[in-house]
Amino acid sequence: MAGLSGEQVREGLGRLDGWEWDPQEVLIHRTVRLPDFLAAVALVNEVAQAAEQADHHPDIDIRYNTVRLALSTHSEGAVTDKDMALAARVDELIAATAQTLG
């Protein structure tokens, strides 16, 4: 799987919600603030299941009610289509969580 060019990454981010590209770290990332710690952990559990299904695992950092997700295809040393696909799935999970929390 080939890494995406900078233009392809920027194009892909245009279809995502809240993701940013860090070309220095060679990853895309998104930070989500939730109502409390338990909501943050619940989201992380949902993301973990999606990651297992995709066989592609993000770096996840939980700080009380804030979750930071970072995606990069380490074996390629680049952002790939796999990262963009999982980011889109994460966006769906975040939207569903927001609806549930109302």
Coordinates of N, CA, C and O in Angstrom, one line a residue, residues 1 28 47-60 70-76 78-87 90:
M1 N 0.9 -1.2 0.0 CA 0.0 0.0 0.0 C 0.9 1.2 0.0 O 1.8 1.4 0.9
I28 N -2.3 11.8 10.7 CA -3.5 12.7 10.8 C -4.0 12.5 12.2 O -3.9 11.4 12.8
V47 N -14.2 2.8 19.0 CA -13.1 3.0 18.1 C -12.2 1.7 18.1 O -11.8 1.2 17.0
A48 N -12.0 1.1 19.2 CA -11.2 -0.1 19.3 C -11.8 -1.2 18.5 O -11.1 -2.0 17.8
Q49 N -13.1 -1.4 18.6 CA -13.8 -2.4 17.9 C -13.7 -2.2 16.4 O -13.4 -3.1 15.6
A50 N -13.9 -0.9 15.9 CA -13.7 -0.6 14.5 C -12.3 -0.8 14.0 O -12.1 -1.3 12.9
A51 N -11.4 -0.5 14.9 CA -10.0 -0.7 14.5 C -9.6 -2.2 14.3 O -8.9 -2.6 13.4
E52 N -10.1 -3.0 15.2 CA -9.9 -4.4 15.1 C -10.5 -5.0 13.8 O -9.9 -5.8 13.1
Q53 N -11.7 -4.5 13.5 CA -12.4 -5.0 12.3 C -11.6 -4.6 11.0 O -11.5 -5.3 10.1
A54 N -11.0 -3.4 11.1 CA -10.2 -2.9 10.0 C -8.8 -3.4 10.0 O -8.0 -3.2 9.0
D55 N -8.4 -4.1 11.1 CA -7.0 -4.5 11.3 C -6.0 -3.3 11.1 O -5.0 -3.4 10.4
H56 N -6.4 -2.2 11.7 CA -5.6 -1.0 11.6 C -5.9 -0.2 12.8 O -7.0 0.2 13.1
H57 N -4.8 0.1 13.6 CA -5.0 0.6 15.0 C -4.4 2.0 15.2 O -3.3 2.2 14.9
P58 N -5.3 2.9 15.7 CA -4.8 4.3 15.9 C -4.1 4.4 17.2 O -4.2 3.5 18.1
D59 N -3.3 5.4 17.4 CA -2.7 5.8 18.7 C -3.9 6.6 19.4 O -4.5 7.4 18.8
I60 N -4.1 6.2 20.6 CA -5.2 6.8 21.4 C -4.7 7.4 22.7 O -4.0 6.6 23.4
A70 N -4.8 9.4 16.6 CA -3.8 9.7 15.6 C -3.7 8.4 14.7 O -3.7 7.3 15.2
L71 N -3.6 8.7 13.4 CA -3.5 7.6 12.4 C -2.3 7.8 11.5 O -2.1 8.9 11.0
S72 N -1.6 6.7 11.3 CA -0.5 6.6 10.3 C -0.3 5.2 10.0 O -0.5 4.3 10.9
T73 N 0.1 4.9 8.8 CA 0.4 3.5 8.5 C 1.9 3.3 8.7 O 2.8 3.7 7.9
H74 N 2.3 2.8 9.9 CA 3.7 2.8 10.3 C 4.5 1.9 9.4 O 5.7 2.3 9.1
S75 N 4.0 0.9 8.9 CA 4.8 0.0 8.0 C 5.1 0.7 6.7 O 6.1 0.4 6.0
E76 N 4.4 1.8 6.3 CA 4.7 2.6 5.1 C 5.4 3.8 5.4 O 5.9 4.5 4.5
A78 N 3.9 6.5 6.3 CA 3.1 7.5 5.6 C 1.6 7.4 6.0 O 1.2 6.4 6.6
V79 N 0.9 8.4 5.6 CA -0.6 8.3 5.7 C -1.1 7.6 4.4 O -0.6 7.9 3.3
T80 N -2.0 6.6 4.6 CA -2.4 5.8 3.4 C -4.0 5.9 3.4 O -4.6 6.4 4.3
D81 N -4.5 5.2 2.4 CA -6.0 5.1 2.2 C -6.6 4.4 3.5 O -7.7 4.7 3.9
K82 N -5.8 3.5 4.1 CA -6.3 2.8 5.2 C -6.5 3.7 6.4 O -7.5 3.6 7.1
D83 N -5.7 4.7 6.5 CA -5.9 5.7 7.6 C -7.1 6.6 7.3 O -7.9 6.9 8.2
M84 N -7.3 7.0 6.0 CA -8.4 7.8 5.7 C -9.7 7.0 5.9 O -10.7 7.6 6.4
A85 N -9.7 5.7 5.6 CA -10.9 4.9 5.7 C -11.3 4.8 7.2 O -12.4 4.9 7.6
L86 N -10.3 4.5 8.1 CA -10.6 4.4 9.5 C -11.0 5.7 10.1 O -11.9 5.8 10.9
A87 N -10.4 6.8 9.6 CA -10.8 8.2 10.1 C -12.2 8.4 9.8 O -13.0 9.0 10.6
V90 N -14.3 6.5 12.2 CA -14.2 7.1 13.5 C -15.2 8.3 13.5 O -15.9 8.6 14.5

